[in-house]
Amino acid sequence: MGWLLMLLYNAFCMLLFRVFKIPVTKWTLSTAILGGFFVIGTLLALMDYNHPYSTVSREYFQTTPIIPAVKGRVISVDVEPNTPLKAGDVLFKIDPVPFQNKVDSLTAQLKSLKIDLDRAIELLEKKVGSQRDVDVLTASVDDITAKLGDANYDLEQTVLKASTDGHVSQLFVHPGLYVVATPLRPAMVFIHSGSSVFTAWFNQNTLMRLKPGSKAEIAFDGIPGVIFSGEVIKFVPVLAEGELQATGNLYGMGSNVKAGRIPVMIKITDPRFSDYADAMPGGAYAQTAIYSEHGSQVVFLRQILLRMSSWLNYLFPSRG
């Protein structure tokens, strides 16, 4: 932003000296130079504090690693990458044969134990059996019933389904792949629909100007020349740099004392954004300006500079 102001001031000086024919002397030249430092410095100070600007902005989205509850070999994949899914749609299936065999085995054992339990109860009623035999068989029936419930649960887990609306990106699961129930090796990553949140990271010296409801403008790197309006929702009240966890080590003055940026959540209210939303990838970078109620005299200048910076994305992307 500073160099854009310098270019504007240089253009203004060229207009004065070339068009209005102001003589170039040591007094006029020194006045122009010193005046530039004073004017640009004042404008930058007013804008940076009252109308903060951030180049570290992006759209974040929530994902869930899909980890199967059972291990086995994949027999079918029922999704296509980057295709919208509804809650309950099948993602992929694991070979159910071993789990079905276990269910059948436990079902047969339970059936046999129930027959033996009925006989034991009948013998007890005829005074030729013992209560202990009934109790042992009852416990065995309860145990097998519980194990059968677990087996049926494992059998159901061979079909993995989407828990919410969303889609799967970068699909690498294929039939024949052996998947395991460990968080270290998720089978795929599920991206939830409607979970996107736009967050801009601002310096801490602007904290007093980051108020919920303040107007904001966003310029995405991938949409040059277009400015979207929005408003501040809130800023996250804690920073990762201040986090402490119970460990066996004492904390020293290391990375914990480095100044971190404040994450500010912004809602894009511009109705035009829906026309571009499908074309913008999740995690897209942007530039953001927030306009507070203070220093309204220089709001127009911040708006001009943001638009100039957005136009420059046609030729010079902010992040190569």
Tab-separated table of C-alpha atoms in Angstrom:
chain	number	residue	atom	x	y	z
A	1	MET	CA	0.000	0.000	0.000
A	2	GLY	CA	2.830	2.390	0.793
A	3	TRP	CA	4.342	2.229	-2.675
A	4	LEU	CA	0.943	2.812	-4.267
A	5	LEU	CA	0.637	6.022	-2.254
A	6	MET	CA	4.117	7.025	-3.384
A	7	LEU	CA	3.150	6.485	-7.013
A	8	LEU	CA	0.046	8.606	-6.563
A	9	TYR	CA	2.050	11.365	-4.889
A	10	ASN	CA	4.696	11.250	-7.616
A	11	ALA	CA	1.967	11.576	-10.238
A	12	PHE	CA	0.565	14.564	-8.330
A	13	CYS	CA	4.018	16.207	-8.208
A	14	MET	CA	4.533	15.589	-11.923
A	15	LEU	CA	1.204	17.290	-12.557
A	16	LEU	CA	2.249	20.317	-10.532
A	17	PHE	CA	5.702	20.709	-12.092
A	18	ARG	CA	4.876	19.777	-15.694
A	19	VAL	CA	1.314	20.951	-16.225
A	20	PHE	CA	1.100	23.941	-13.916
A	21	LYS	CA	4.705	24.931	-14.730
A	22	ILE	CA	5.867	25.345	-11.136
A	23	PRO	CA	9.602	26.178	-11.292
A	24	VAL	CA	11.961	23.496	-10.050
A	25	THR	CA	14.153	25.091	-7.397
A	26	LYS	CA	15.831	23.817	-4.272
A	27	TRP	CA	12.911	25.191	-2.237
A	28	THR	CA	10.095	23.709	-4.322
A	29	LEU	CA	11.916	20.380	-4.716
A	30	SER	CA	12.711	20.074	-1.006
A	31	THR	CA	9.153	21.089	-0.146
A	32	ALA	CA	7.790	18.370	-2.442
A	33	ILE	CA	10.087	15.717	-0.919
A	34	LEU	CA	9.457	16.681	2.712
A	35	GLY	CA	5.775	17.182	2.006
A	36	GLY	CA	5.641	13.698	0.535
A	37	PHE	CA	7.136	12.137	3.659
A	38	PHE	CA	4.711	14.053	5.857
A	39	VAL	CA	1.579	13.472	3.765
A	40	ILE	CA	2.232	9.804	3.014
A	41	GLY	CA	3.338	9.084	6.581
A	42	THR	CA	0.224	10.735	8.026
A	43	LEU	CA	-2.133	8.969	5.637
A	44	LEU	CA	-0.500	5.608	6.258
A	45	ALA	CA	-0.703	6.062	10.023
A	46	LEU	CA	-4.386	7.031	9.860
A	47	MET	CA	-5.325	4.224	7.478
A	48	ASP	CA	-3.304	1.424	9.052
A	49	TYR	CA	-4.792	2.041	12.482
A	50	ASN	CA	-8.363	3.123	11.726
A	51	HIS	CA	-8.942	1.083	8.564
A	52	PRO	CA	-6.655	-1.954	8.866
A	53	TYR	CA	-5.621	-3.900	5.808
A	54	SER	CA	-4.465	-7.510	5.559
A	55	THR	CA	-2.862	-9.459	2.750
A	56	VAL	CA	-3.006	-12.625	4.866
A	57	SER	CA	-6.623	-13.594	4.234
A	58	ARG	CA	-8.183	-16.783	2.974
A	59	GLU	CA	-11.305	-18.919	2.957
A	60	TYR	CA	-11.113	-21.860	5.361
A	61	PHE	CA	-13.285	-24.981	5.273
A	62	GLN	CA	-13.884	-27.920	7.603
A	63	THR	CA	-12.889	-31.468	6.728
A	64	THR	CA	-13.241	-34.868	8.372
A	65	PRO	CA	-10.720	-37.675	7.841
A	66	ILE	CA	-12.644	-40.815	6.919
A	67	ILE	CA	-11.232	-43.594	9.090
A	68	PRO	CA	-12.957	-46.981	8.842
A	69	ALA	CA	-14.034	-48.577	12.113
A	70	VAL	CA	-12.966	-51.991	10.809
A	71	LYS	CA	-10.093	-53.172	8.668
A	72	GLY	CA	-10.461	-55.017	5.416
A	73	ARG	CA	-10.128	-54.921	1.658
A	74	VAL	CA	-12.108	-52.374	-0.346
A	75	ILE	CA	-14.504	-54.035	-2.799
A	76	SER	CA	-16.162	-50.937	-4.299
A	77	VAL	CA	-15.878	-47.163	-4.362
A	78	ASP	CA	-19.236	-45.464	-4.819
A	79	VAL	CA	-18.197	-41.793	-5.094
A	80	GLU	CA	-16.575	-39.631	-7.721
A	81	PRO	CA	-14.074	-36.916	-6.720
A	82	ASN	CA	-15.480	-33.390	-6.372
A	83	THR	CA	-19.063	-34.587	-6.839
A	84	PRO	CA	-21.722	-33.279	-4.403
A	85	LEU	CA	-22.931	-35.859	-1.899
A	86	LYS	CA	-25.867	-36.002	0.478
A	87	ALA	CA	-25.801	-37.234	4.065
A	88	GLY	CA	-26.111	-41.015	4.011
A	89	ASP	CA	-24.610	-41.538	0.553
A	90	VAL	CA	-22.219	-44.498	0.378
A	91	LEU	CA	-18.533	-43.618	0.097
A	92	PHE	CA	-16.982	-47.060	-0.245
A	93	LYS	CA	-17.495	-50.642	0.917
A	94	ILE	CA	-15.212	-53.099	2.668
A	95	ASP	CA	-15.404	-56.852	2.043
A	96	PRO	CA	-18.148	-57.992	4.479
A	97	VAL	CA	-17.509	-61.762	4.227
A	98	PRO	CA	-15.356	-62.147	7.400
A	99	PHE	CA	-17.776	-60.038	9.406
A	100	GLN	CA	-20.836	-61.840	8.046
A	101	ASN	CA	-19.220	-65.170	8.932
A	102	LYS	CA	-18.713	-63.992	12.491
A	103	VAL	CA	-22.340	-62.865	12.713
A	104	ASP	CA	-23.518	-66.246	11.385
A	105	SER	CA	-21.280	-68.120	13.846
A	106	LEU	CA	-22.494	-66.127	16.847
A	107	THR	CA	-26.110	-66.436	15.678
A	108	ALA	CA	-25.749	-70.218	15.556
A	109	GLN	CA	-24.117	-70.287	19.017
A	110	LEU	CA	-26.880	-68.104	20.419
A	111	LYS	CA	-29.560	-70.345	18.961
A	112	SER	CA	-27.939	-73.445	20.493
A	113	LEU	CA	-27.521	-71.771	23.890
A	114	LYS	CA	-31.156	-70.651	23.939
A	115	ILE	CA	-32.247	-74.252	23.289
A	116	ASP	CA	-30.002	-75.477	26.119
A	117	LEU	CA	-31.341	-72.714	28.392
A	118	ASP	CA	-34.945	-73.690	27.675
A	119	ARG	CA	-34.101	-77.332	28.494
A	120	ALA	CA	-32.324	-76.321	31.708
A	121	ILE	CA	-35.352	-74.247	32.774
A	122	GLU	CA	-37.647	-77.159	31.962
A	123	LEU	CA	-35.494	-79.592	33.993
A	124	LEU	CA	-35.424	-77.145	36.906
A	125	GLU	CA	-39.218	-76.915	36.876
A	126	LYS	CA	-39.372	-80.735	37.002
A	127	LYS	CA	-37.000	-80.742	39.993
A	128	VAL	CA	-34.331	-82.693	38.099
A	129	GLY	CA	-32.083	-79.770	37.165
A	130	SER	CA	-30.068	-77.204	39.141
A	131	GLN	CA	-30.374	-73.433	39.364
A	132	ARG	CA	-26.659	-73.121	38.648
A	133	ASP	CA	-27.082	-74.697	35.205
A	134	VAL	CA	-29.778	-72.119	34.420
A	135	ASP	CA	-27.614	-69.248	35.667
A	136	VAL	CA	-24.569	-70.377	33.684
A	137	LEU	CA	-26.568	-70.760	30.479
A	138	THR	CA	-28.302	-67.418	31.032
A	139	ALA	CA	-24.913	-65.718	31.410
A	140	SER	CA	-23.677	-67.458	28.266
A	141	VAL	CA	-26.752	-66.288	26.316
A	142	ASP	CA	-26.213	-62.712	27.508
A	143	ASP	CA	-22.517	-62.856	26.587
A	144	ILE	CA	-23.126	-64.188	23.080
A	145	THR	CA	-25.966	-61.669	22.582
A	146	ALA	CA	-23.559	-58.828	23.399
A	147	LYS	CA	-20.883	-60.251	21.101
A	148	LEU	CA	-23.477	-60.638	18.342
A	149	GLY	CA	-24.391	-56.991	18.753
A	150	ASP	CA	-20.729	-56.016	18.320
A	151	ALA	CA	-20.437	-58.286	15.289
A	152	ASN	CA	-23.514	-56.742	13.671
A	153	TYR	CA	-22.063	-53.293	14.367
A	154	ASP	CA	-18.773	-54.265	12.690
A	155	LEU	CA	-20.731	-55.653	9.737
A	156	GLU	CA	-22.569	-52.338	9.351
A	157	GLN	CA	-19.253	-50.475	9.411
A	158	THR	CA	-18.137	-52.222	6.228
A	159	VAL	CA	-20.298	-49.684	4.394
A	160	LEU	CA	-18.928	-46.174	4.977
A	161	LYS	CA	-21.403	-43.340	4.446
A	162	ALA	CA	-21.264	-39.561	4.375
A	163	SER	CA	-22.303	-38.052	7.711
A	164	THR	CA	-23.280	-34.668	6.190
A	165	ASP	CA	-23.633	-33.029	2.794
A	166	GLY	CA	-20.303	-32.407	1.106
A	167	HIS	CA	-17.847	-33.984	-1.300
A	168	VAL	CA	-14.590	-35.902	-1.489
A	169	SER	CA	-11.571	-34.380	-3.205
A	170	GLN	CA	-8.354	-36.097	-4.289
A	171	LEU	CA	-9.822	-39.599	-4.163
A	172	PHE	CA	-7.135	-42.302	-3.947
A	173	VAL	CA	-9.203	-45.203	-2.583
A	174	HIS	CA	-9.726	-47.999	-5.112
A	175	PRO	CA	-10.997	-51.594	-5.066
A	176	GLY	CA	-8.362	-53.948	-3.702
A	177	LEU	CA	-6.876	-51.399	-1.314
A	178	TYR	CA	-6.517	-52.692	2.254
A	179	VAL	CA	-7.693	-50.115	4.792
A	180	VAL	CA	-7.099	-50.224	8.531
A	181	ALA	CA	-8.833	-48.650	11.513
A	182	THR	CA	-6.086	-46.297	12.614
A	183	PRO	CA	-6.153	-42.464	12.777
A	184	LEU	CA	-2.641	-42.351	11.315
A	185	ARG	CA	-3.877	-43.602	7.925
A	186	PRO	CA	-7.273	-42.093	6.982
A	187	ALA	CA	-8.721	-43.573	3.808
A	188	MET	CA	-9.976	-40.233	2.444
A	189	VAL	CA	-10.843	-36.679	3.487
A	190	PHE	CA	-14.473	-35.528	3.428
A	191	ILE	CA	-15.170	-31.817	2.884
A	192	HIS	CA	-18.360	-30.531	4.503
A	193	SER	CA	-20.702	-28.269	2.563
A	194	GLY	CA	-21.503	-24.899	4.096
A	195	SER	CA	-18.522	-25.059	6.453
A	196	SER	CA	-16.494	-22.320	4.743
A	197	VAL	CA	-15.525	-19.301	6.793
A	198	PHE	CA	-13.518	-16.348	5.539
A	199	THR	CA	-10.768	-15.275	7.944
A	200	ALA	CA	-8.370	-12.355	7.697
A	201	TRP	CA	-5.289	-11.995	9.901
A	202	PHE	CA	-4.577	-8.502	11.244
A	203	ASN	CA	-1.761	-7.019	13.286
A	204	GLN	CA	-2.396	-6.671	16.992
A	205	ASN	CA	-2.015	-2.887	17.006
A	206	THR	CA	-5.414	-2.637	15.250
A	207	LEU	CA	-7.243	-4.655	17.910
A	208	MET	CA	-9.253	-1.638	19.157
A	209	ARG	CA	-10.664	-1.107	15.659
A	210	LEU	CA	-11.783	-4.712	15.042
A	211	LYS	CA	-15.433	-4.498	16.042
A	212	PRO	CA	-18.250	-6.937	15.110
A	213	GLY	CA	-20.500	-5.366	12.504
A	214	SER	CA	-17.819	-3.184	10.942
A	215	LYS	CA	-17.904	-3.034	7.150
A	216	ALA	CA	-15.242	-4.872	5.211
A	217	GLU	CA	-14.149	-5.332	1.620
A	218	ILE	CA	-12.464	-8.402	0.170
A	219	ALA	CA	-10.443	-8.709	-3.037
A	220	PHE	CA	-9.636	-12.296	-4.019
A	221	ASP	CA	-6.388	-12.921	-5.857
A	222	GLY	CA	-8.235	-15.202	-8.286
A	223	ILE	CA	-10.872	-12.575	-9.172
A	224	PRO	CA	-8.902	-9.489	-10.201
A	225	GLY	CA	-10.720	-6.174	-10.296
A	226	VAL	CA	-13.741	-7.331	-8.286
A	227	ILE	CA	-14.320	-6.128	-4.706
A	228	PHE	CA	-16.811	-7.929	-2.469
A	229	SER	CA	-18.471	-6.285	0.507
A	230	GLY	CA	-18.811	-7.973	3.883
A	231	GLU	CA	-18.942	-7.389	7.608
A	232	VAL	CA	-16.941	-8.453	10.616
A	233	ILE	CA	-18.495	-11.302	12.594
A	234	LYS	CA	-15.970	-11.566	15.416
A	235	PHE	CA	-12.304	-12.028	16.128
A	236	VAL	CA	-11.003	-15.168	17.776
A	237	PRO	CA	-10.243	-14.273	21.429
A	238	VAL	CA	-7.197	-16.550	21.761
A	239	LEU	CA	-3.980	-16.951	19.783
A	240	ALA	CA	-2.077	-20.159	19.148
A	241	GLU	CA	1.161	-18.483	20.267
A	242	GLY	CA	-0.193	-18.237	23.833
A	243	GLU	CA	-1.195	-21.886	24.192
A	244	LEU	CA	0.334	-23.875	27.036
A	245	GLN	CA	-0.003	-27.590	27.656
A	246	ALA	CA	1.075	-29.767	30.538
A	247	THR	CA	4.485	-31.230	29.700
A	248	GLY	CA	7.628	-32.264	31.494
A	249	ASN	CA	9.498	-29.163	30.346
A	250	LEU	CA	9.592	-25.573	31.554
A	251	TYR	CA	8.577	-22.866	29.099
A	252	GLY	CA	11.207	-20.324	28.132
A	253	MET	CA	11.230	-17.173	26.042
A	254	GLY	CA	11.119	-18.919	22.703
A	255	SER	CA	8.399	-19.007	20.095
A	256	ASN	CA	5.770	-18.304	22.745
A	257	VAL	CA	6.680	-14.616	22.925
A	258	LYS	CA	6.492	-13.901	19.194
A	259	ALA	CA	3.752	-11.506	18.193
A	260	GLY	CA	0.944	-13.262	16.331
A	261	ARG	CA	-1.747	-11.896	14.071
A	262	ILE	CA	-5.363	-11.733	15.174
A	263	PRO	CA	-7.758	-13.950	13.179
A	264	VAL	CA	-10.914	-12.041	12.265
A	265	MET	CA	-13.929	-13.920	10.889
A	266	ILE	CA	-15.749	-12.041	8.128
A	267	LYS	CA	-19.098	-12.758	6.468
A	268	ILE	CA	-19.231	-11.953	2.764
A	269	THR	CA	-22.615	-10.236	2.260
A	270	ASP	CA	-22.166	-9.227	-1.372
A	271	PRO	CA	-24.829	-11.042	-3.482
A	272	ARG	CA	-22.407	-11.127	-6.430
A	273	PHE	CA	-20.175	-13.581	-4.576
A	274	SER	CA	-22.576	-16.444	-5.325
A	275	ASP	CA	-21.762	-16.021	-9.032
A	276	TYR	CA	-18.078	-16.665	-8.328
A	277	ALA	CA	-18.324	-19.116	-5.402
A	278	ASP	CA	-18.257	-22.261	-7.559
A	279	ALA	CA	-15.189	-21.011	-9.434
A	280	MET	CA	-13.217	-20.248	-6.260
A	281	PRO	CA	-11.300	-23.153	-4.693
A	282	GLY	CA	-11.461	-23.684	-0.972
A	283	GLY	CA	-8.557	-21.956	0.746
A	284	ALA	CA	-8.331	-19.161	-1.841
A	285	TYR	CA	-6.205	-16.156	-0.861
A	286	ALA	CA	-7.534	-12.607	-0.679
A	287	GLN	CA	-6.789	-9.091	0.537
A	288	THR	CA	-9.078	-7.561	3.140
A	289	ALA	CA	-9.764	-4.061	4.433
A	290	ILE	CA	-11.923	-3.231	7.458
A	291	TYR	CA	-13.506	0.212	7.800
A	292	SER	CA	-14.094	1.476	11.324
A	293	GLU	CA	-16.130	4.523	12.328
A	294	HIS	CA	-12.920	6.417	13.079
A	295	GLY	CA	-10.915	8.421	10.552
A	296	SER	CA	-13.690	8.461	7.962
A	297	GLN	CA	-11.840	11.189	6.047
A	298	VAL	CA	-9.367	8.645	4.636
A	299	VAL	CA	-11.789	5.781	3.958
A	300	PHE	CA	-11.945	6.695	0.271
A	301	LEU	CA	-8.166	6.437	0.011
A	302	ARG	CA	-8.121	2.935	1.508
A	303	GLN	CA	-10.867	1.929	-0.922
A	304	ILE	CA	-8.904	3.316	-3.870
A	305	LEU	CA	-5.716	1.538	-2.822
A	306	LEU	CA	-7.544	-1.777	-2.338
A	307	ARG	CA	-9.013	-1.531	-5.825
A	308	MET	CA	-5.653	-0.631	-7.333
A	309	SER	CA	-4.105	-3.628	-5.597
A	310	SER	CA	-6.896	-5.847	-6.942
A	311	TRP	CA	-6.404	-4.563	-10.502
A	312	LEU	CA	-2.710	-5.334	-10.263
A	313	ASN	CA	-3.614	-9.020	-9.862
A	314	TYR	CA	-4.310	-9.078	-13.591
A	315	LEU	CA	-0.553	-8.813	-14.150
A	316	PHE	CA	1.254	-9.257	-10.839
A	317	PRO	CA	-0.281	-11.773	-8.426
A	318	SER	CA	0.170	-10.912	-4.739
A	319	ARG	CA	1.462	-14.381	-4.006
A	320	GLY	CA	3.487	-16.058	-6.688
